[in-house]
Amino acid sequence: MADPGDNATPLLDELEKGPWPSFVTEIKSMASENKMCKDLLGQLEKSYREKRGYWKHGGIVGVMGYGGGVIGRYSFLAEEYPNVAHFHTLRINQPSGWFYTSDAIRGLCDVWEKHGSGLTNMHGSTGDIVFLGTVTDELEPTFAELTEHGFDLGGSGSDMRTPSCCVGPARCEWACYDTLHLTNDLTQTFQDELHRPAFPYKFKFKMAGCPNDCVASIARSDMSIIGTWRDDIRIDQAEVKKYVDGGINIHKDIYANCPTRCISWDGETLTIDNANCVKCMHCINAMPKALRPGTDRGATILLGAKAPIVEGALLGSVLVPFIKIEPPYTELKDLVERIWDFWGEHGKNRERVGELIQRVGLGNFLEAIEVEPLPEMVAHPRENPYVFYEEYFEEGDEDEEEEEDE
Amino acid sequence: MADPGDNATPLLDELEKGPWPSFVTEIKSMASENKMCKDLLGQLEKSYREKRGYWKHGGIVGVMGYGGGVIGRYSFLAEEYPNVAHFHTLRINQPSGWFYTSDAIRGLCDVWEKHGSGLTNMHGSTGDIVFLGTVTDELEPTFAELTEHGFDLGGSGSDMRTPSCCVGPARCEWACYDTLHLTNDLTQTFQDELHRPAFPYKFKFKMAGCPNDCVASIARSDMSIIGTWRDDIRIDQAEVKKYVDGGINIHKDIYANCPTRCISWDGETLTIDNANCVKCMHCINAMPKALRPGTDRGATILLGAKAPIVEGALLGSVLVPFIKIEPPYTELKDLVERIWDFWGEHGKNRERVGELIQRVGLGNFLEAIEVEPLPEMVAHPRENPYVFYEEYFEEGDEDEEEEEDE
Amino acid sequence: MVTDRKTDIGPPNYEQFLPPIVKANYGKWKYHEVLKPGVMVHVGESGDKLFTVRAASPRLLSITKLRAFADLADKYCGGHLRFTSRNNVEFLLTDQANIDPLIADLKKMNHPVGGIGNSISNIVHTQGWVHCHSAATDASGVVKCVMDDLHEYFTEMKLPGKLRVALACCLNMCGAVHCSDIAILGVHRRPPKVDHGKLNKLCEIPSVVSSCPTAAIRPTTVDGKPSVEVDEDLCMFCANCFSVCPSMSISDPLNDGVSIWVGGKVSNARVEPMFSKLAIPYLPNNPPRWPEVVGAVRKIVEVWAEGAHKYERMGEFIARIGWPRFFKLTGIEFTKEHIDDFKHAGLTYKRSAQLRHV
Amino acid sequence: MVTDRKTDIGPPNYEQFLPPIVKANYGKWKYHEVLKPGVMVHVGESGDKLFTVRAASPRLLSITKLRAFADLADKYCGGHLRFTSRNNVEFLLTDQANIDPLIADLKKMNHPVGGIGNSISNIVHTQGWVHCHSAATDASGVVKCVMDDLHEYFTEMKLPGKLRVALACCLNMCGAVHCSDIAILGVHRRPPKVDHGKLNKLCEIPSVVSSCPTAAIRPTTVDGKPSVEVDEDLCMFCANCFSVCPSMSISDPLNDGVSIWVGGKVSNARVEPMFSKLAIPYLPNNPPRWPEVVGAVRKIVEVWAEGAHKYERMGEFIARIGWPRFFKLTGIEFTKEHIDDFKHAGLTYKRSAQLRHV
Ligand code: SRM
Ligand code: SRM
Ligand code: SRM
Ligand code: SRM
Ligand code: SF4
Ligand code: SF4
Ligand code: SF4
Ligand code: SF4
Ligand code: SF4
Ligand code: SF4
Ligand code: SF4
Ligand code: SF4
């Protein structure tokens, strides 16, 4: 293969073809005005040629007084591509629900045009606005201008990470609590925990308004708050009939997919045995005009989800089966503080809270954070007989007398 | 509580009351003629009073040339109850399927009357006839007489244990192979492995004629051989109708209980999507006159079940999804030999084969015993990304050239 | 002399013990029907009919009783009988007219007939204080008490499906306790007491130390003698140290007792085989009638009998109604002990928001 | 000066960014309907209607593009827009008449509209060679190629249900890769090469040793310098050592590549959330168009699209047909690599006789 000229990116050019919007086109659109983008293209083309990345481990860079929010990044090819020798990203806390006005967007663009690559991720996987690539000297000025525009940094390192949430009550009929308000409130309440890493490892919150979990909280957040309800699903029988007329087969499409088979249909009336409904959302999802969650709403709190490194991936597990979620969220925040206290004291370095629970045992963990054990917290009770009974009778105990008295 | 007189067993006497047959009555029935039984009652009464057992760890006792088949047992209360100072049991290999003639039973009784307590277990959990309690000196004479009657000892210690089986073709319409014949054949073939412990730990075979598993093989045997079939379930539609007329609700009773919902009923004809039938037996169990297993029969072989000590209980896991089971069982025996070879070489002391597989990994185990990996062997493929890829390309490999050639 | 000894003859060939009708129809049975409690008929493709009468057995049988069974077999069955995998005795008849007289004789001998079909069959159990050094409770005695109480479910067929109860007297679980609808399991609850005087003579210290799965055992020296000590906080009472070394005595009358487990099964029918799960961590050993155990088992049986669908085994029933409701219906308290903390504990936590909220 | 700096102001309050119709109907939406691919309407209890148009985004957006989006928002949406949890951009309209002109404008900008309802939405992904030091494959490039191929499933709604594809460029899995219908995961396959010259300067040897979950790393001395060595047989390429120490370089152009996982989900709808399972252990990195990956993903999508019932996600579909058939239908070979050998491996073995035999 011929060595490509200075500006030639024959491999990347292939990625401008095809119907899906192209990230290469995005980078190229900046390359004429921004040298970082030009060198990014160059280094990336080389990655494509050599089938490997050329970024080094990040060093510790950041803005004054903050321990997180910036990911340091340096190139192995600093000589070849000096403009990406530093290429740090800033993580910027998104507004809850990722709503923007065009002015807010333009404000962000202006800051980033002046101080960085002009490339962003809308958004990062945790939920932040990601400003992709700048040099160390620009970090502090970027930050100053961002705060002028009302934005602040998100998390990185061993801190509380940027909480995020589904669109919730802003545009969804199924939201069982105000995901946006809670997300904003927690973010504001825990500013210190967000900006000054003092935990054993990262801690993520994600708020989903209902069990559909449109923010993947149960897979990706140390604390997952999933909206649900306690009372009966509201049914509009007339609308049910319309769905049936429209082709929905209640037996096949609804009943057979209901995890507890607690829904039935006699051709006239849809009946739900609400005591056995596990709030999976399926029937509601399938017939949104006919069915709605109940009105006694709140959330299930699950703890401990994380990616696999290094003990294996975890989904969140039930900590509180049902809790009312209402400002000022005192009960929830107290719970969070108790969890952080215990984790802070007993968590090992780089041990997520889910791993800690597995290590000390859920039972002990509950005791430490003062939460009663409930059968809702387990898929099933233990199968092995290795119980750590904590007490035993000693000779001479009252109990002995009582037991022998017979 | 007053000290009971020499022969008084007030607590045990309570266990002669009630409708269920009483083991105390059994022991008592022998107590006048057999001193062991008298002292057993005495020691047991004391156990009931003091809420504890009085047996010591067994020592090594047995019959000449055999390493198993006898469980040594000594009393802590030898002075108080000298007739149970020794109280060893003999494990005697049962005839396959636990069929007896009255003469065979009487023969056993005669031997045991002469040489032991006259108490038995019909049968032990592994399947043996258990002769419960005798003294060391009587072991050899008992054995000699037993062999005269055509009986031999079963297993104990780190050997192959007494194989056992369900009643199978002898009295069950669902047996998919001859469980009795195979059980007898394996027991005879592996006499040496049964009598001369040379394994890392015990190894149990259990043969069940169909997936109902009436001998609990999947829970209790290192190798569980469960009959099954490959072709279609045979249906007698007229008999199906009779069941329906008799009150069976095909939807609720059959369809809803079919694990793959592969059965359907249009009011006239019962249809089974046999490609999706997982041979669970439920529909056949529910309508034995109407449905029968297919005729292309064989078995599934599962490996590694055991009780919890000490790594946790295991159920057997699929090793061979389907195999024809026909004399002389060469393929099966070869497989068993390969498993024993690998286990013998790599098993730790007191490591059951199921634990060994978990330790070395099923994939490596299969490789060692020369069995191809199949998706039928797993509930699902791995969820974690920690794959031990065994090969990688080195610079200069042919593959490199090929890969770059583009 | 040794040369004269017969060895390795193996068991007698079963064929010599099969009734003629079984030989004739071997592998050619067509279907069966349950005629009444404890009685079923198997019909061959030939049209032959084999009647089975199943009677309860305490499993611990004296030769007196065995001879009486042999006599019954002669009287009614051409000298043929068998035992089942749950230790019942089965009489195999070709003459239907013999069924009732046989049952009458069995009743006289106090052996109820039943256990077939939708009933509770015999309790599979182990040795207990009758023969084992390891027992945390008696076996035969508890079984007797529980079956005295439940015998109506053996002699009648009024249950939704089969219910298998098993008992093991210690964690070695000699039986299918780990996969039973209801399991009664003897448990120790006090860490082993070390006999420092004898340990070094009877046991190898490194094996004792390594026998402990939780590393609770450490070598030490007591009164100048090498021995071991137990970190009591780490002990979960598995008794593996005691299996390896008699000087690690773990039996303790004050603390030994019984735990109750539910929802296991073995058959592949409908749902896959399942392990039993902890229902009640501890009930006291209260001989001779173990009233707490008897009461707890009955309560669980009744909750199941009342709520289960046709065919539904205990574990399927609980899976359908959910564990929270099982605890509510049985009145059993859910405690820390119920939450798994062994190797795969994390996999037993509830990892979804699918919950009932009532 | 520091005193002048604003810190800890937190994010801007979302309320200021909500469109008026959202404010008016906040928490009072009644139902929604999907009108056509990429377009839905939410109807408030008030009767108000909010139209959403969802457009694809490469997530990596230049400020040029963002300004163009802002212009569109001004033109059609009173200046309001949002992004989704899968990184699409959503335009929020109150005037139904604006929908088609907006879609036309988006098309001109090469942003297809779709992803709502029974479709494949955007691929959640990570940094890859664009920004991360840890990547075993590129992210944006693979995503572009796969979505170029699958885009018909984004712009139309012809699938049985939702299908979520995700990509992570290394085992850190920055995203919901571990719970996706189809996951594309960058993998290393060559043990780390130790830079003995630098290791001792850059890293603490004990941390490096203890970072390895399989204990493959041992301290050693090379040319008189303290360093570490790797037992290659024990390495399963997790790269945890590299996360802790840059001198444990694990990237390797010859061996890095892509694995494919299937059957995960996050929602609680119907079945509980599930992890993705290994489908294809390794496909080569073949930039710029990754044809092997594109082909493999399409094949899996097609097998699912053809065989799945209405609503049925990938994992539900496979659970119904069984893994053996999944491998047969997709033509993927089942190998040793598919069999779990990590901590809870034993729990993934098939422990029942419930099998299809065809
Ligand atoms: C930028 C982002 C990916 C993206 O392209 O969106 C990202 C990028 C990195 N992640 Fe991540 N993670 C990002 C979201 C996630 C998520 C998803 C989420 O938060 O919902 C996860 C999985 C959920 C979880 O937390 O478990 C995730 C799990 C990890 C892990 C594994 C952590 C674990 O406990 O398993 C690491 C490794 C580590 O922490 O050492 C990691 C480490 C990293 C590092 C810092 C690399 C490293 O080893 O130091 C990456 C920096 C890349 C770069 O150069 O910018 N990242 N990371 C995401 C953050 C953007 C944002 O703030 O919005
Ligand atoms: C007699 C019998 C119980 C009974 O009353 O029926 C029995 C009795 C003992 N078993 Fe067992 N086991 C008996 C069937 C079982 C079974 C059931 C089976 O074979 O189907 C199991 C569970 C299945 C399994 O093998 O895992 C069983 C699992 C154990 C274990 C745990 C082994 C494990 O790997 O988990 C031990 C402990 C040991 O091996 O050290 C054990 C150990 C013992 C010892 C030898 C006690 C010991 O620690 O040395 C017991 C001797 C009692 C005595 O004094 O007679 N016994 N043992 C059964 C044998 C009778 C026969 O030969 O027919
Ligand atoms: C005689 C015996 C086999 C033997 O070789 O001894 C036997 C015999 C029969 N079993 Fe069984 N099973 C026998 C132990 C078992 C066991 C093992 C156990 O209990 O330890 C099981 C597994 C139990 C479990 O899953 O935990 C067992 C699970 C079944 C099933 C599946 C039941 C279910 O719904 O899960 C059936 C089918 C049915 O009953 O519909 C079955 C059906 C049958 C049939 C109807 C088979 C036939 O067509 O002849 C026989 C009479 C059934 C009855 O008792 O109602 N047999 N059966 C065993 C009698 C034990 C007893 O005295 O009660
Ligand atoms: C906009 C968004 C929330 C947000 O705050 O950004 C959203 C919005 C809606 N989701 Fe969602 N979901 C969104 C991400 C998710 C996610 C998260 C993810 O994909 O990472 C999930 C979990 C996916 C999973 O299980 O792996 C998710 C699982 C659902 C489900 C359950 C689907 C299922 O059958 O499993 C529904 C119900 C349905 O579609 O019937 C749903 C339904 C909906 C509804 C209909 C809710 C409503 O009434 O407004 C919304 C439009 C649906 C649509 O796109 O077809 N939403 N939804 C997210 C759009 C992402 C995108 O650009 O495509
Ligand atoms: S999680 Fe529920 S409330 Fe939130 S957007 Fe999705 S469907 Fe709506
Ligand atoms: S929400 Fe789910 S569990 Fe409840 S009735 Fe509807 S389908 Fe059934
Ligand atoms: S396992 Fe099957 S073949 Fe054997 S007795 Fe039971 S039902 Fe009959
Ligand atoms: S045997 Fe089981 S899986 Fe097969 S059709 Fe009958 S009920 Fe269904
Ligand atoms: S369960 Fe324990 S106590 Fe009972 S017989 Fe087996 S080893 Fe002995
Ligand atoms: S009983 Fe078990 S846990 Fe306790 S010290 Fe002995 S071996 Fe260890
Ligand atoms: S998945 Fe790995 S390579 Fe990709 S961004 Fe995250 S840490 Fe970096
Ligand atoms: S990649 Fe993982 S397994 Fe391999 S040496 Fe590094 S830490 Fe150990």
GROMACS .gro file of N, CA, C and O in nm, chain D residues 284-337:
model
  216
 1454PRO      N    1  -1.163  -1.090   1.303
 1454PRO     CA    2  -1.047  -1.002   1.292
 1454PRO      C    3  -1.085  -0.854   1.281
 1454PRO      O    4  -1.194  -0.821   1.236
 1455ASN      N    5  -0.997  -0.768   1.323
 1455ASN     CA    6  -1.009  -0.625   1.294
 1455ASN      C    7  -0.973  -0.606   1.147
 1455ASN      O    8  -0.858  -0.626   1.109
 1456ASN      N    9  -1.071  -0.569   1.072
 1456ASN     CA   10  -1.045  -0.556   0.929
 1456ASN      C   11  -1.092  -0.420   0.878
 1456ASN      O   12  -1.191  -0.409   0.806
 1457PRO      N   13  -1.024  -0.313   0.923
 1457PRO     CA   14  -1.065  -0.178   0.882
 1457PRO      C   15  -1.038  -0.158   0.733
 1457PRO      O   16  -0.953  -0.227   0.680
 1458PRO      N   17  -1.104  -0.068   0.667
 1458PRO     CA   18  -1.197   0.028   0.727
 1458PRO      C   19  -1.341  -0.024   0.736
 1458PRO      O   20  -1.422   0.043   0.797
 1459ARG      N   21  -1.373  -0.143   0.679
 1459ARG     CA   22  -1.515  -0.176   0.672
 1459ARG      C   23  -1.555  -0.299   0.753
 1459ARG      O   24  -1.670  -0.339   0.751
 1460TRP      N   25  -1.463  -0.361   0.824
 1460TRP     CA   26  -1.495  -0.475   0.911
 1460TRP      C   27  -1.600  -0.569   0.849
 1460TRP      O   28  -1.705  -0.594   0.909
 1461PRO      N   29  -1.574  -0.620   0.731
 1461PRO     CA   30  -1.678  -0.700   0.665
 1461PRO      C   31  -1.721  -0.823   0.745
 1461PRO      O   32  -1.840  -0.859   0.743
 1462GLU      N   33  -1.628  -0.887   0.815
 1462GLU     CA   34  -1.665  -1.008   0.891
 1462GLU      C   35  -1.765  -0.972   1.002
 1462GLU      O   36  -1.861  -1.046   1.027
 1463VAL      N   37  -1.740  -0.859   1.068
 1463VAL     CA   38  -1.829  -0.819   1.177
 1463VAL      C   39  -1.966  -0.781   1.121
 1463VAL      O   40  -2.070  -0.824   1.172
 1464VAL      N   41  -1.964  -0.702   1.017
 1464VAL     CA   42  -2.090  -0.659   0.955
 1464VAL      C   43  -2.172  -0.781   0.912
 1464VAL      O   44  -2.292  -0.790   0.939
 1465GLY      N   45  -2.106  -0.876   0.850
 1465GLY     CA   46  -2.175  -0.996   0.802
 1465GLY      C   47  -2.231  -1.078   0.916
 1465GLY      O   48  -2.345  -1.126   0.911
 1466ALA      N   49  -2.153  -1.091   1.020
 1466ALA     CA   50  -2.197  -1.172   1.134
 1466ALA      C   51  -2.318  -1.109   1.202
 1466ALA      O   52  -2.415  -1.177   1.234
 1467VAL      N   53  -2.312  -0.978   1.221
 1467VAL     CA   54  -2.424  -0.911   1.287
 1467VAL      C   55  -2.550  -0.924   1.201
 1467VAL      O   56  -2.658  -0.957   1.251
 1468ARG      N   57  -2.535  -0.903   1.073
 1468ARG     CA   58  -2.653  -0.912   0.987
 1468ARG      C   59  -2.713  -1.052   0.992
 1468ARG      O   60  -2.834  -1.069   1.002
 1469LYS      N   61  -2.630  -1.152   0.987
 1469LYS     CA   62  -2.682  -1.289   0.990
 1469LYS      C   63  -2.764  -1.312   1.117
 1469LYS      O   64  -2.874  -1.367   1.113
 1470ILE      N   65  -2.711  -1.266   1.229
 1470ILE     CA   66  -2.782  -1.287   1.356
 1470ILE      C   67  -2.913  -1.210   1.356
 1470ILE      O   68  -3.018  -1.261   1.397
 1471VAL      N   69  -2.907  -1.086   1.308
 1471VAL     CA   70  -3.030  -1.006   1.301
 1471VAL      C   71  -3.133  -1.077   1.214
 1471VAL      O   72  -3.251  -1.086   1.250
 1472GLU      N   73  -3.089  -1.131   1.103
 1472GLU     CA   74  -3.186  -1.194   1.013
 1472GLU      C   75  -3.247  -1.321   1.070
 1472GLU      O   76  -3.366  -1.346   1.054
 1473VAL      N   77  -3.164  -1.400   1.136
 1473VAL     CA   78  -3.217  -1.521   1.198
 1473VAL      C   79  -3.324  -1.483   1.300
 1473VAL      O   80  -3.431  -1.544   1.308
 1474TRP      N   81  -3.294  -1.379   1.378
 1474TRP     CA   82  -3.392  -1.335   1.477
 1474TRP      C   83  -3.517  -1.277   1.410
 1474TRP      O   84  -3.630  -1.313   1.445
 1475ALA      N   85  -3.495  -1.189   1.313
 1475ALA     CA   86  -3.608  -1.122   1.249
 1475ALA      C   87  -3.703  -1.224   1.186
 1475ALA      O   88  -3.824  -1.208   1.189
 1476GLU      N   89  -3.645  -1.330   1.136
 1476GLU     CA   90  -3.728  -1.430   1.070
 1476GLU      C   91  -3.800  -1.520   1.170
 1476GLU      O   92  -3.915  -1.557   1.149
 1477GLY      N   93  -3.734  -1.551   1.279
 1477GLY     CA   94  -3.788  -1.653   1.368
 1477GLY      C   95  -3.861  -1.602   1.490
 1477GLY      O   96  -3.937  -1.677   1.552
 1478ALA      N   97  -3.840  -1.478   1.528
 1478ALA     CA   98  -3.893  -1.432   1.656
 1478ALA      C   99  -4.042  -1.405   1.650
 1478ALA      O  100  -4.095  -1.363   1.547
 1479HIS      N  101  -4.108  -1.430   1.761
 1479HIS     CA  102  -4.247  -1.388   1.776
 1479HIS      C  103  -4.252  -1.238   1.798
 1479HIS      O  104  -4.153  -1.176   1.836
 1480LYS      N  105  -4.370  -1.183   1.777
 1480LYS     CA  106  -4.395  -1.043   1.808
 1480LYS      C  107  -4.346  -1.010   1.949
 1480LYS      O  108  -4.369  -1.087   2.041
 1481TYR      N  109  -4.282  -0.897   1.966
 1481TYR     CA  110  -4.228  -0.846   2.094
 1481TYR      C  111  -4.100  -0.916   2.140
 1481TYR      O  112  -4.033  -0.869   2.231
 1482GLU      N  113  -4.072  -1.031   2.085
 1482GLU     CA  114  -3.969  -1.118   2.141
 1482GLU      C  115  -3.829  -1.061   2.117
 1482GLU      O  116  -3.785  -1.050   2.003
 1483ARG      N  117  -3.761  -1.029   2.222
 1483ARG     CA  118  -3.623  -0.982   2.210
 1483ARG      C  119  -3.532  -1.101   2.178
 1483ARG      O  120  -3.569  -1.218   2.196
 1484MET      N  121  -3.411  -1.070   2.136
 1484MET     CA  122  -3.315  -1.175   2.097
 1484MET      C  123  -3.302  -1.284   2.204
 1484MET      O  124  -3.309  -1.403   2.173
 1485GLY      N  125  -3.284  -1.243   2.327
 1485GLY     CA  126  -3.262  -1.341   2.434
 1485GLY      C  127  -3.384  -1.427   2.459
 1485GLY      O  128  -3.373  -1.547   2.489
 1486GLU      N  129  -3.500  -1.368   2.446
 1486GLU     CA  130  -3.623  -1.446   2.463
 1486GLU      C  131  -3.638  -1.546   2.349
 1486GLU      O  132  -3.679  -1.661   2.368
 1487PHE      N  133  -3.606  -1.499   2.230
 1487PHE     CA  134  -3.613  -1.585   2.112
 1487PHE      C  135  -3.521  -1.706   2.128
 1487PHE      O  136  -3.563  -1.821   2.110
 1488ILE      N  137  -3.398  -1.680   2.167
 1488ILE     CA  138  -3.304  -1.792   2.180
 1488ILE      C  139  -3.346  -1.884   2.293
 1488ILE      O  140  -3.338  -2.006   2.282
 1489ALA      N  141  -3.395  -1.826   2.403
 1489ALA     CA  142  -3.440  -1.912   2.513
 1489ALA      C  143  -3.551  -2.004   2.464
 1489ALA      O  144  -3.559  -2.119   2.503
 1490ARG      N  145  -3.634  -1.954   2.376
 1490ARG     CA  146  -3.743  -2.038   2.326
 1490ARG      C  147  -3.694  -2.146   2.232
 1490ARG      O  148  -3.734  -2.263   2.245
 1491ILE      N  149  -3.609  -2.110   2.139
 1491ILE     CA  150  -3.567  -2.212   2.041
 1491ILE      C  151  -3.451  -2.297   2.093
 1491ILE      O  152  -3.426  -2.406   2.042
 1492GLY      N  153  -3.382  -2.249   2.194
 1492GLY     CA  154  -3.269  -2.325   2.249
 1492GLY      C  155  -3.139  -2.285   2.182
 1492GLY      O  156  -3.134  -2.255   2.063
 1493TRP      N  157  -3.031  -2.288   2.259
 1493TRP     CA  158  -2.901  -2.248   2.204
 1493TRP      C  159  -2.854  -2.340   2.092
 1493TRP      O  160  -2.795  -2.292   1.994
 1494PRO      N  161  -2.875  -2.471   2.103
 1494PRO     CA  162  -2.828  -2.556   1.991
 1494PRO      C  163  -2.886  -2.509   1.858
 1494PRO      O  164  -2.814  -2.498   1.758
 1495ARG      N  165  -3.015  -2.475   1.858
 1495ARG     CA  166  -3.072  -2.431   1.732
 1495ARG      C  167  -3.021  -2.294   1.689
 1495ARG      O  168  -3.003  -2.266   1.571
 1496PHE      N  169  -2.997  -2.207   1.786
 1496PHE     CA  170  -2.938  -2.077   1.751
 1496PHE      C  171  -2.807  -2.097   1.675
 1496PHE      O  172  -2.782  -2.033   1.573
 1497PHE      N  173  -2.724  -2.185   1.726
 1497PHE     CA  174  -2.596  -2.207   1.659
 1497PHE      C  175  -2.617  -2.269   1.521
 1497PHE      O  176  -2.550  -2.233   1.425
 1498LYS      N  177  -2.714  -2.357   1.512
 1498LYS     CA  178  -2.741  -2.419   1.382
 1498LYS      C  179  -2.791  -2.315   1.281
 1498LYS      O  180  -2.742  -2.307   1.170
 1499LEU      N  181  -2.888  -2.236   1.324
 1499LEU     CA  182  -2.950  -2.141   1.231
 1499LEU      C  183  -2.852  -2.033   1.185
 1499LEU      O  184  -2.856  -1.987   1.071
 1500THR      N  185  -2.766  -1.990   1.275
 1500THR     CA  186  -2.672  -1.884   1.237
 1500THR      C  187  -2.548  -1.940   1.169
 1500THR      O  188  -2.468  -1.865   1.115
 1501GLY      N  189  -2.531  -2.070   1.177
 1501GLY     CA  190  -2.411  -2.129   1.119
 1501GLY      C  191  -2.285  -2.101   1.200
 1501GLY      O  192  -2.174  -2.126   1.153
 1502ILE      N  193  -2.303  -2.052   1.320
 1502ILE     CA  194  -2.186  -2.026   1.405
 1502ILE      C  195  -2.141  -2.157   1.469
 1502ILE      O  196  -2.223  -2.236   1.515
 1503GLU      N  197  -2.011  -2.176   1.472
 1503GLU     CA  198  -1.957  -2.298   1.531
 1503GLU      C  199  -1.954  -2.286   1.683
 1503GLU      O  200  -1.916  -2.183   1.737
 1504PHE      N  201  -1.993  -2.393   1.750
 1504PHE     CA  202  -1.983  -2.396   1.896
 1504PHE      C  203  -1.848  -2.454   1.935
 1504PHE      O  204  -1.810  -2.560   1.889
 1505THR      N  205  -1.776  -2.382   2.020
 1505THR     CA  206  -1.640  -2.423   2.053
 1505THR      C  207  -1.619  -2.422   2.204
 1505THR      O  208  -1.704  -2.376   2.281
 1506LYS      N  209  -1.506  -2.471   2.242
 1506LYS     CA  210  -1.464  -2.468   2.380
 1506LYS      C  211  -1.475  -2.328   2.442
 1506LYS      O  212  -1.508  -2.313   2.559
 1507GLU      N  213  -1.444  -2.226   2.361
 1507GLU     CA  214  -1.447  -2.088   2.413
 1507GLU      C  215  -1.586  -2.049   2.463
 1507GLU      O  216  -1.600  -1.962   2.548
   0.00000   0.00000   0.00000
